[in-house]
Structure formats: structure tokens, C-alpha cells
Coordinates of C-alpha atoms in Angstrom, one line a residue:
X1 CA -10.1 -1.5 27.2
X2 CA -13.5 -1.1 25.7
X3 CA -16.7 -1.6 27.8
X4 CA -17.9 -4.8 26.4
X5 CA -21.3 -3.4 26.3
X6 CA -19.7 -1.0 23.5
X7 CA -18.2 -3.1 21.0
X8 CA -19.7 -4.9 18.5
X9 CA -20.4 -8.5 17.5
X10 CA -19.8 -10.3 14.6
X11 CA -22.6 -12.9 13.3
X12 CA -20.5 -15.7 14.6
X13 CA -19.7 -14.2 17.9
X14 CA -22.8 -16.6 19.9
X15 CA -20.6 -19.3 18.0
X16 CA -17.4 -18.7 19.2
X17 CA -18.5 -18.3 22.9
X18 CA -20.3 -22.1 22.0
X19 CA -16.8 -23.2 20.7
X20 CA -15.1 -22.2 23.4
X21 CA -13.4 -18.9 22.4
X22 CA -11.4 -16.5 24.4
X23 CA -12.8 -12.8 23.3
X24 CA -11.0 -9.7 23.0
X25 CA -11.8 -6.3 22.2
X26 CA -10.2 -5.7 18.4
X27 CA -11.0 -3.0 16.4
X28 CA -14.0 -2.0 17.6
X29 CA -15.6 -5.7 18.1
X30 CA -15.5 -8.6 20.3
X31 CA -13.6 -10.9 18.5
X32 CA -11.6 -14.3 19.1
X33 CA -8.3 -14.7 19.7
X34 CA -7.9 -18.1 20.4
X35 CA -10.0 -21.2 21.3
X36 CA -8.7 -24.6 23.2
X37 CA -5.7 -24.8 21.3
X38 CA -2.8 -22.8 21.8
X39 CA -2.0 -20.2 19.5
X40 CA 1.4 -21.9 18.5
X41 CA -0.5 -25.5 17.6
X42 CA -3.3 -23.2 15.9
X43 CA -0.5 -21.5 13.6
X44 CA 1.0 -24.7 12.5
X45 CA -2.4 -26.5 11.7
X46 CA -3.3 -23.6 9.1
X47 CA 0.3 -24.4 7.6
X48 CA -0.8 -28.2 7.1
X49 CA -4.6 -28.0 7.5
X50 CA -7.5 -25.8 6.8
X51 CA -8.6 -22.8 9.3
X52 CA -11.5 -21.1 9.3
X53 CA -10.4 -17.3 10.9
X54 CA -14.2 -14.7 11.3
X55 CA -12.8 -11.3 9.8
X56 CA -15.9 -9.9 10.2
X57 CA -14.7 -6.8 11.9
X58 CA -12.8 -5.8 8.5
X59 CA -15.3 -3.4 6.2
X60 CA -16.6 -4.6 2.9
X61 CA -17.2 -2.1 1.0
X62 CA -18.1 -1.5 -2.7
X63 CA -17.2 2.2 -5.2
X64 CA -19.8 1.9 -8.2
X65 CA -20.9 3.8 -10.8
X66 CA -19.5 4.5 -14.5
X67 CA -16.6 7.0 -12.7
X68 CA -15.6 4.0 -10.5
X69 CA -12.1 3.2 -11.7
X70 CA -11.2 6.9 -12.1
X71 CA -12.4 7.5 -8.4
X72 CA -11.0 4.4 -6.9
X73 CA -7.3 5.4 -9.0
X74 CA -7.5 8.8 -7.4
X75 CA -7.8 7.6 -3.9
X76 CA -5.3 4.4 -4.5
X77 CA -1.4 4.0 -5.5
X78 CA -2.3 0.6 -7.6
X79 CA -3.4 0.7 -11.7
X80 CA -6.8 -0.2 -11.2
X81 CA -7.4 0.4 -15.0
X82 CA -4.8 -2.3 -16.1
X83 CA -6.6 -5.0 -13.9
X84 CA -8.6 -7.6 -15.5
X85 CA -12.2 -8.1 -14.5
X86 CA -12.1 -10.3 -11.5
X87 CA -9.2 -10.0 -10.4
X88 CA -8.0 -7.7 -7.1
X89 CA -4.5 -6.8 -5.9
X90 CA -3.3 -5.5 -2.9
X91 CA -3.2 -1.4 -2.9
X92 CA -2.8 1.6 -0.7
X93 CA -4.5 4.7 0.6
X94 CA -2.7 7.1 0.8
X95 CA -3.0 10.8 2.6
X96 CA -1.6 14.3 1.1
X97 CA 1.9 14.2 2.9
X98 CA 2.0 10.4 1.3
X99 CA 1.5 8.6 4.2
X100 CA -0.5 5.1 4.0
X101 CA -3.9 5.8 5.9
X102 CA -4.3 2.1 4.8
X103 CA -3.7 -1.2 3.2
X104 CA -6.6 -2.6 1.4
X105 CA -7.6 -5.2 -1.2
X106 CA -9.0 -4.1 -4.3
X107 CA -10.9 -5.8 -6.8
X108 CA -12.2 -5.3 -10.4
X109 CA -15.7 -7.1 -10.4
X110 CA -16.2 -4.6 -13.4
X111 CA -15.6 -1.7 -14.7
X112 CA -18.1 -0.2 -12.8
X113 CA -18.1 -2.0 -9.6
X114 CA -14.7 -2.0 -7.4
X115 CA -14.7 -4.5 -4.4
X116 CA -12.6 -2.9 -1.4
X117 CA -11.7 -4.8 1.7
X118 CA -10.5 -2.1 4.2
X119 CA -9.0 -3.2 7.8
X120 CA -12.0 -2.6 10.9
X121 CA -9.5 -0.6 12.8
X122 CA -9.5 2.0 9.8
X123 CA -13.1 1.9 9.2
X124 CA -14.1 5.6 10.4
X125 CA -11.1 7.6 9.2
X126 CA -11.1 5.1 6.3
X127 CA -14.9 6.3 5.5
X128 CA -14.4 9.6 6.4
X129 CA -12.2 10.0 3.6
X130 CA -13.6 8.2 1.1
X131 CA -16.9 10.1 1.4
X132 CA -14.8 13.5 1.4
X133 CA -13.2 12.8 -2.0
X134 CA -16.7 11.2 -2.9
X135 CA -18.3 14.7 -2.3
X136 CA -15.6 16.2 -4.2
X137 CA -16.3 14.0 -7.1
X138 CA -19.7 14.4 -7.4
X139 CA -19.8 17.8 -7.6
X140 CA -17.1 17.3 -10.3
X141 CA -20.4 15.5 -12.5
X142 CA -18.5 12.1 -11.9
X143 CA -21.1 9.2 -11.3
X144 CA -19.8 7.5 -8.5
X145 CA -20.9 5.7 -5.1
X146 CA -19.5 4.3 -2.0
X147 CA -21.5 1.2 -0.2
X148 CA -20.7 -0.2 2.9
X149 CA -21.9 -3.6 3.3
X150 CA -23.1 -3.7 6.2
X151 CA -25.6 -6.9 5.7
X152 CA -22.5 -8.7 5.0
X153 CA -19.9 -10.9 7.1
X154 CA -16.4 -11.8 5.7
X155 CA -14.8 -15.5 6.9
X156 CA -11.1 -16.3 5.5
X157 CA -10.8 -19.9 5.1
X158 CA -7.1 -20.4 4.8
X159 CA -4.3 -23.3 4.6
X160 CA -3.4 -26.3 1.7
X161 CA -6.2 -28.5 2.5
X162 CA -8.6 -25.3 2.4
X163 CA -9.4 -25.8 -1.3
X164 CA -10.1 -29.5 -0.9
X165 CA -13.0 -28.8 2.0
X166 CA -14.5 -26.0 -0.2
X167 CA -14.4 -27.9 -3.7
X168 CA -17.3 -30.1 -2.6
X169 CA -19.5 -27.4 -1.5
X170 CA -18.8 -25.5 -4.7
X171 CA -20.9 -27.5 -7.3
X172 CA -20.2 -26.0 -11.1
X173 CA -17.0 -24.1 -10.0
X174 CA -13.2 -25.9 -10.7
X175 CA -11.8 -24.1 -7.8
X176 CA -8.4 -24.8 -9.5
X177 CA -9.1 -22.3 -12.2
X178 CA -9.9 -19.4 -9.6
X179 CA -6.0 -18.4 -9.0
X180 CA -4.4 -15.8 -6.4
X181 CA -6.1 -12.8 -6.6
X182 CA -9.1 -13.4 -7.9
X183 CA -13.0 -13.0 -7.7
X184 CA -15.9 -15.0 -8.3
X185 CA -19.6 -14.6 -7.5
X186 CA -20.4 -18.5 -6.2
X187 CA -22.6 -20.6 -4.4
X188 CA -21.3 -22.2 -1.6
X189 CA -23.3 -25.3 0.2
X190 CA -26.5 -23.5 -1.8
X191 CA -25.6 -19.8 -0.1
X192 CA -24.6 -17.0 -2.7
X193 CA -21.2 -15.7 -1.3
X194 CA -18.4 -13.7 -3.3
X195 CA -15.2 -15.9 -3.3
X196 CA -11.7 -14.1 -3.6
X197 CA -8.5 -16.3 -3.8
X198 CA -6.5 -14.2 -1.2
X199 CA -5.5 -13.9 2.6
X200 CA -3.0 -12.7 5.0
X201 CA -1.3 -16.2 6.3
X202 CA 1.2 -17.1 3.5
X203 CA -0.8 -20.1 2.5
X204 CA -3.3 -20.5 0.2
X205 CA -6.3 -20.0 0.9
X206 CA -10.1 -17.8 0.6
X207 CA -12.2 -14.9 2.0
X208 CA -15.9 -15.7 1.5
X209 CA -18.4 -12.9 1.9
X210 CA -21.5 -13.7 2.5
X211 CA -24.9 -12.5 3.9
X212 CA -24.7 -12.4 7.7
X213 CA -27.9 -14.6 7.7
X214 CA -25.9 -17.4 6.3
X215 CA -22.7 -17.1 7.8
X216 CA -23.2 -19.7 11.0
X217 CA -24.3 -22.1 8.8
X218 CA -21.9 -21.9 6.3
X219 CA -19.0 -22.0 9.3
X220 CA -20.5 -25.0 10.2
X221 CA -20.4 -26.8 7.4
X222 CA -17.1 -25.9 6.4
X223 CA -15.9 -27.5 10.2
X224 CA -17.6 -30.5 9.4
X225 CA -14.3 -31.9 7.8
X226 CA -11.9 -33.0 10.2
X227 CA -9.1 -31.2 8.3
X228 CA -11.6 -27.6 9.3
X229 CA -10.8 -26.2 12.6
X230 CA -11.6 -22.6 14.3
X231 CA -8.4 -19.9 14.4
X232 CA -8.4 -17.0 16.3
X233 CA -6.6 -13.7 15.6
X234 CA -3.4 -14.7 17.9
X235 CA -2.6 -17.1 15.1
X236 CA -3.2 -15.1 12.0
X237 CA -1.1 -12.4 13.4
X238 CA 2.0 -15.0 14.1
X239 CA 1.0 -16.4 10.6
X240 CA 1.2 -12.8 8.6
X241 CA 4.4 -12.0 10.1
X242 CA 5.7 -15.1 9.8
X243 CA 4.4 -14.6 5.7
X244 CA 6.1 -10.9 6.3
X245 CA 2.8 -9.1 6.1
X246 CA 2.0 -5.9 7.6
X247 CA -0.2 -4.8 9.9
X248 CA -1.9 -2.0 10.2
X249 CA -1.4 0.2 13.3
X250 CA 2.0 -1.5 14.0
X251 CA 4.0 -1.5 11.0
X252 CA 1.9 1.2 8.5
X253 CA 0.8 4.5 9.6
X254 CA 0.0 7.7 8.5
X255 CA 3.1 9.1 8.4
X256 CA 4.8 5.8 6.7
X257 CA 4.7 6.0 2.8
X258 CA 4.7 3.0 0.2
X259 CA 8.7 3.0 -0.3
X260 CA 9.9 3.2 3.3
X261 CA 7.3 0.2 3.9
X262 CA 8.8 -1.8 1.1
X263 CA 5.0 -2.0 -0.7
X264 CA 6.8 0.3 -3.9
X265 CA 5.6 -2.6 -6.0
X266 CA 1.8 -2.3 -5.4
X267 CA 2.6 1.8 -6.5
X268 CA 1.5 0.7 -10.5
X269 CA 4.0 1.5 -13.0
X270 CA 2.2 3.2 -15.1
X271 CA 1.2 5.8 -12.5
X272 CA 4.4 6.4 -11.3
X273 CA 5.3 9.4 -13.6
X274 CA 1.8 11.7 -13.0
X275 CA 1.5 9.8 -9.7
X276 CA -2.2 11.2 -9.7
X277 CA -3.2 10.0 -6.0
X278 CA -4.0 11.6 -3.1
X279 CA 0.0 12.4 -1.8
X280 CA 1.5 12.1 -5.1
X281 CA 3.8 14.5 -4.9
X282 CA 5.2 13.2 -2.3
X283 CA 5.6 9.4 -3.2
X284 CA 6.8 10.8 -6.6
X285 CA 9.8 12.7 -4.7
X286 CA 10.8 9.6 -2.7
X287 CA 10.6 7.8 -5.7
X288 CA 13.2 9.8 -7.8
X289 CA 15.3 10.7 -4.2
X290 CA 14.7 7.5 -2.3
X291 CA 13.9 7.6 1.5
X292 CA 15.8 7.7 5.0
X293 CA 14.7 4.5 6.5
X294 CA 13.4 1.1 5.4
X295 CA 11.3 -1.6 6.5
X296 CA 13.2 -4.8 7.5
X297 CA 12.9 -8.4 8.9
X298 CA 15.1 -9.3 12.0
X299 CA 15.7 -12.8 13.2
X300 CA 16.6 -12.1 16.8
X301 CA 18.6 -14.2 19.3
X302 CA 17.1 -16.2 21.9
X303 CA 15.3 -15.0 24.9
X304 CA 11.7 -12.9 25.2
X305 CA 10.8 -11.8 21.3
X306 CA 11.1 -8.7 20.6
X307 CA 7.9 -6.4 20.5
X308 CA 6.8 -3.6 18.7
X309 CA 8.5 -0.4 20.2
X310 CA 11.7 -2.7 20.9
X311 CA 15.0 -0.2 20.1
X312 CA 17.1 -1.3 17.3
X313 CA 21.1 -0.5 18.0
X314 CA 23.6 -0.8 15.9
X315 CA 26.9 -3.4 17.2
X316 CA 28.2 -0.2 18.8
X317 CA 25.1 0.3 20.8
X318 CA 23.4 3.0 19.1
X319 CA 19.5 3.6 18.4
X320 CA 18.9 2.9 14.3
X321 CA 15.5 2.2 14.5
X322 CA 12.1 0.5 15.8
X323 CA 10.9 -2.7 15.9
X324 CA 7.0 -2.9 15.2
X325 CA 5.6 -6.5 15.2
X326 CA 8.0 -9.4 16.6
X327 CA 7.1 -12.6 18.6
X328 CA 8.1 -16.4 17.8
X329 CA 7.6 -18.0 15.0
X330 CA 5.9 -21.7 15.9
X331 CA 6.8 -22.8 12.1
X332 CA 10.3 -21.5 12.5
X333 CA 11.0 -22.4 16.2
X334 CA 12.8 -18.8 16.9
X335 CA 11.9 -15.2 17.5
X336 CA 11.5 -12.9 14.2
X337 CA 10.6 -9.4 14.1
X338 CA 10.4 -6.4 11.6
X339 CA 10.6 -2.6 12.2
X340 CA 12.6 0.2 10.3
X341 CA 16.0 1.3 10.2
X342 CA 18.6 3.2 8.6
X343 CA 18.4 2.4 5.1
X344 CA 22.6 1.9 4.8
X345 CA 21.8 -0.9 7.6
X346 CA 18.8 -2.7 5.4
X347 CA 20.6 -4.9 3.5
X348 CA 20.0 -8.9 4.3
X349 CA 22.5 -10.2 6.6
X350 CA 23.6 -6.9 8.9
X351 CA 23.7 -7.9 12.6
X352 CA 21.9 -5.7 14.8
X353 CA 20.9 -5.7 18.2
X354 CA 17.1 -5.2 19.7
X355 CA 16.6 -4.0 22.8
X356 CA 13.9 -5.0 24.6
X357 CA 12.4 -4.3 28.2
X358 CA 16.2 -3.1 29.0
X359 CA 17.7 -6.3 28.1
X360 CA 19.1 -6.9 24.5
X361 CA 19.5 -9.7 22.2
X362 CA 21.4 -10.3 19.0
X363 CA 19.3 -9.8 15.5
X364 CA 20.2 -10.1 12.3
X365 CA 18.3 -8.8 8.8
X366 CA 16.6 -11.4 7.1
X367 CA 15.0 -11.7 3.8
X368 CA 10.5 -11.4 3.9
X369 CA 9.0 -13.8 4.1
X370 CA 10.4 -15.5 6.9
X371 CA 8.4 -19.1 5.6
X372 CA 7.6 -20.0 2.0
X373 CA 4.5 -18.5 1.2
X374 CA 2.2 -20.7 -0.9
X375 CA -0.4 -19.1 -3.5
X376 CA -1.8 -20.5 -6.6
X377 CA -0.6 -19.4 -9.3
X378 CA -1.0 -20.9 -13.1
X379 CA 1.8 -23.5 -13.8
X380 CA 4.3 -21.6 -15.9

């Protein structure tokens, strides 16, 4: 475990500690986990409610210049062209053997200014090769740049009541209008913040940056309204996998690609045939020849969840695979999981077994997401 005196604080951290947190060391930072409520009643008021979760620790960063989108496409698998302004979609970087060095949102403020939200615990390797295809670039004539804001903190504000707290402070902007996925520059209780429709809980839901000056204040306000409450990172990682979201670290890797993961779709189709990315080769081999193994959910049987390293066996016993997140799901009321496995055992509705700590416990495939994910969308 880190020395405390070595990790780094968010602008909220004094906060937290006022509101009673219990602080961990994650990715890099001391950083909440939970507060007075447990993690379970803390999942299951985001699903009803409105939480307010500090991601402060994840790197803002911004690729400018008149080269942006051509940079940005060579370093992602998603058509950054095709996107409108103000709008973002989930992408990958990827490495040279095709492996994900990480999952990221990226959005179009223009065409000369791409908005990327990279995870904390990625943030060196992340910039380290960012800046060596940025060098690369440059001396290519391309007129690019990367920024790392720095001066900025990041709060998702997340659940179905979330855009009825926010409306008010939002004078001028119909909040209804801004759909999943994407991007507005706002003012927010009088602070100038950049508002994304997005999040990693399954519900619907915000990530406010803003300037790090402004960020207690504006997290006060918002828990001002009873339906507001604090959510630590215990909770938003029982609420992505409950939405069947990855995370980095346990279920993507460097030596994972895009298929094997199951995130083929955010590979844009019009790239697929030059697949002109960093690993491109690669994916564009899996992509005609397919792949061994295959990431799957798992509702497993009762007893302790499973856990990431948990075997995976087959009825007859034998090792097919890894679990890499589990735990129990508080919306559900029973353990889920997901991991890899042989792909001819990936179809919905194979039983399995998981073994875990020695002792195992019936699982079966299941469809992702586990719960009914809720994002607005325009009516159809």
C-alpha cells in the first residue's frame, strides 16, 4: 500500500474526510470508498436517486490543433471523423500487438479540439504514449498538441433524479436536449464547467469538469437536494459491473484486444478495412479469423462471490477460463461476475462452475448488462 504521504489529493479530499469518508489509496490518490452508508444501500440509492461520485483521480486531457482528429484516429480504434461536434463515444487505445493500453471517452468539441477522459491508473503509461506518437507527429509537420488539465477536477453526478438537481442550477440550458454522449460548455450555479451526458453506472447521469477552485462549492450545492447524496468508489464499481462495464486493470489489459473484450463495436466501421491504429494489424486479423476466448457475464450460485482470479471449470471440472471482477449485486440480490473463457463456452445460458478460494459454486453465462441500463436517448 502506498505511503499516504505519497499519493495525491483531489480538491474535494478535506471534504470527504468532513463527510465522513473512509479513504483508500486508488490510482495514485487518496480517494473515497465509502462514507456512513454501506456500499450496498449507496449502490441502490444511485439506481433511484442522485449520487454525486469525485473522479478526480481520472486525467482530463485535451489533443488540439488543425491535425487533431487525424492524431487522435491514429492512436484510437473509434471514427473520430464521423462524430458530430459535441458529441463523445467510448474508444480504445490500443498498443502494436493490439492489446487495449486503455479505455477512454472521447469527444469532438471541434474539429480541432478532442476531449479525452483517460482512467488515473493509466495516466503515466497513458501519457507516455501519447507524447511518443505526439513527437512522431510533429516531426511529421502535423500541427498537433496534447494538454493535460491539470487545473481541472472531474465529478460524475449520476442516477434518474440526477438531471432534476442539475436543471435548476443550469439557467439557459434544457438539459433534456443534451442526450447520451454528449458535450456542452455550461454554467453551472454561475461556475463555467464542461457538461458530458455520460458515466459508468448504467443510469443516467453527468461528468462535470470544472476548475478545481470551484469544485467544493459546486459539490455542495448539488448535495443541497435531499435526493443528492456522496458515493464512494465501492459503489460505482458494484454499479459498472452490475451495468456490465469494464474496468481497467481487471477485465482490460495490454495483452486483451477489442474483440476478445466484446468492445468490437466501438472499432468504427469505416476503419475496419485499413484499420490505421496503432496494432492494426492485429485487430484486423482477429477481425477476419476471430479470437480464442471471449469476455462473458456469469451469475454464480450462492455462497462468497466470486473474485477476480476465480478459476472457471467446465461441468467436468476443467480450467476454461478467468474470472476478473465478481461480487454481489445489491439491485439483483445474487453474486454476478465476468471473466473470459473458451469462446465455444460463451454463449448465454452455458453452466459453468467458478472456483473460488478452493471451494466452487455453480455459474451460469448471462447476457451484459446484468440490470437495465438507463441513458437518454431522443424518443424514436
Amino acid at each position: 500500500m502506498a505511503d499516504d504521504a505519497s499519493l495525491l489529493k483531489t480538491a474535494l479530499y478535506d471534504f470527504h474526510l468532513e463527510m465522513g469518508a473512509k479513504m483508500v489509496p486508488f490510482a495514485g490518490h487518496s480517494m473515497p470508498i465509502q462514507y456512513a452508508d454501506s456500499i450496498m444501500e449507496a449502490t441502490k440509492h444511485c439506481r433511484s436517486a442522485a449520487s454525486l461520485f469525485d473522479v478526480s483521480h481520472m486525467l482530463g486531457s485535451s489533443i488540439r490543433g488543425k491535425d487533431a482528429v487525424a492524431f487522435t484516429e491514429s492512436l484510437v480504434v473509434g471514427d473520430i471523423k464521423a462524430l458530430k461536434n459535441g458529441t463523445g463515444t467510448l474508444s480504445l487505445v490500443t498498443n502494436e500487438h493490439g492489446g487495449i493500453i486503455d479505455d477512454t471517452v472521447v469527444t469532438k468539441v471541434t474539429d480541432e479540439d478532442i476531449y479525452i477522459v483517460l482512467n488515473g491508473a493509466c495516466s503515466a503509461k497513458d501519457q507516455a504514449h501519447i507524447n511518443a506518437h505526439l513527437a512522431e507527429a510533429k516531426a511529421k509537420g502535423m500541427d498537433v498538441e496534447f494538454i493535460v488539465h491539470s487545473d481541472r477536477s472531474l465529478l460524475a453526478f449520476q442516477g434518474p433524479k440526477a438531471v432534476d438537481v442539475l436543471q435548476p442550477l443550469c439557467p439557459g440550458l434544457d438539459l433534456d436536449k443534451l442526450y447520451f454522449g454528449m458535450f456542452t460548455e455550461a454554467t453551472v450555479d454561475g461556475k463555467p464547467v464542461w457538461l458530458t451526458r455520460t458515466g459508468y453506472t448504467g443510469e443516467d447521469g453527468f461528468e462535470i469538469s470544472l476548475l478545481k477552485t470551484d469544485t467544493v462549492a459546486l459539490a455542495k450545492k448539488l448535495l443541497e437536494n435531499p435526493a443528492a447524496r456522496l458515493c464512494g468508489l465501492g459503489a460505482r464499481d458494484s454499479l459498472r459491473l452490475e451495468a456490465g462495464l469494464c474496468l481497467y486493470g481487471n477485465d482490460l489489459n495490454d495483452s486483451i484486444g477489442p474483440i476478445e473484450a466484446g468492445l468490437t463495436w466501438t472499432i468504427g466501421k469505416s476503419r475496419r478495412d485499413a484499420c490505421d491504429f496503432v496494432g492494426g494489424d492485429v485487430i484486423k486479423k482477429q477481425l477476419a479469423d476471430g479470437v480464442d476466448r471471449r469476455r462473458v457475464g456469469l451469475k454464480v450460485g450462492k455462497g462468497a462471490p466470486a473474485r477476480g482470479g476465480s478459476k472457471i471449470l467446465d461441468v467436468d471440472g476443467a480450467e476454461v477460463g478467468e474470472v476478473t471482477s465478481g461480487g454481489f449485486s445489491p439491485v439483483l440480490g445474487e453474486n454476478i461476475a465476468m471473466g473470459y473463457v473458451k469462446k465455444s463456452l460463451a454463449k448465454a445460458g452455458t453452466e459453468l462452475q467458478v472456483e473460488t478460494r478452493g471451494r466452487k459454486s455453480t455459474a451460469v453465462t448471462a447476457k451484459m448488462p446484468f440490470v437495465t441500463c438507463h441513458y437518454h436517448r431522443p424518443s424514436a
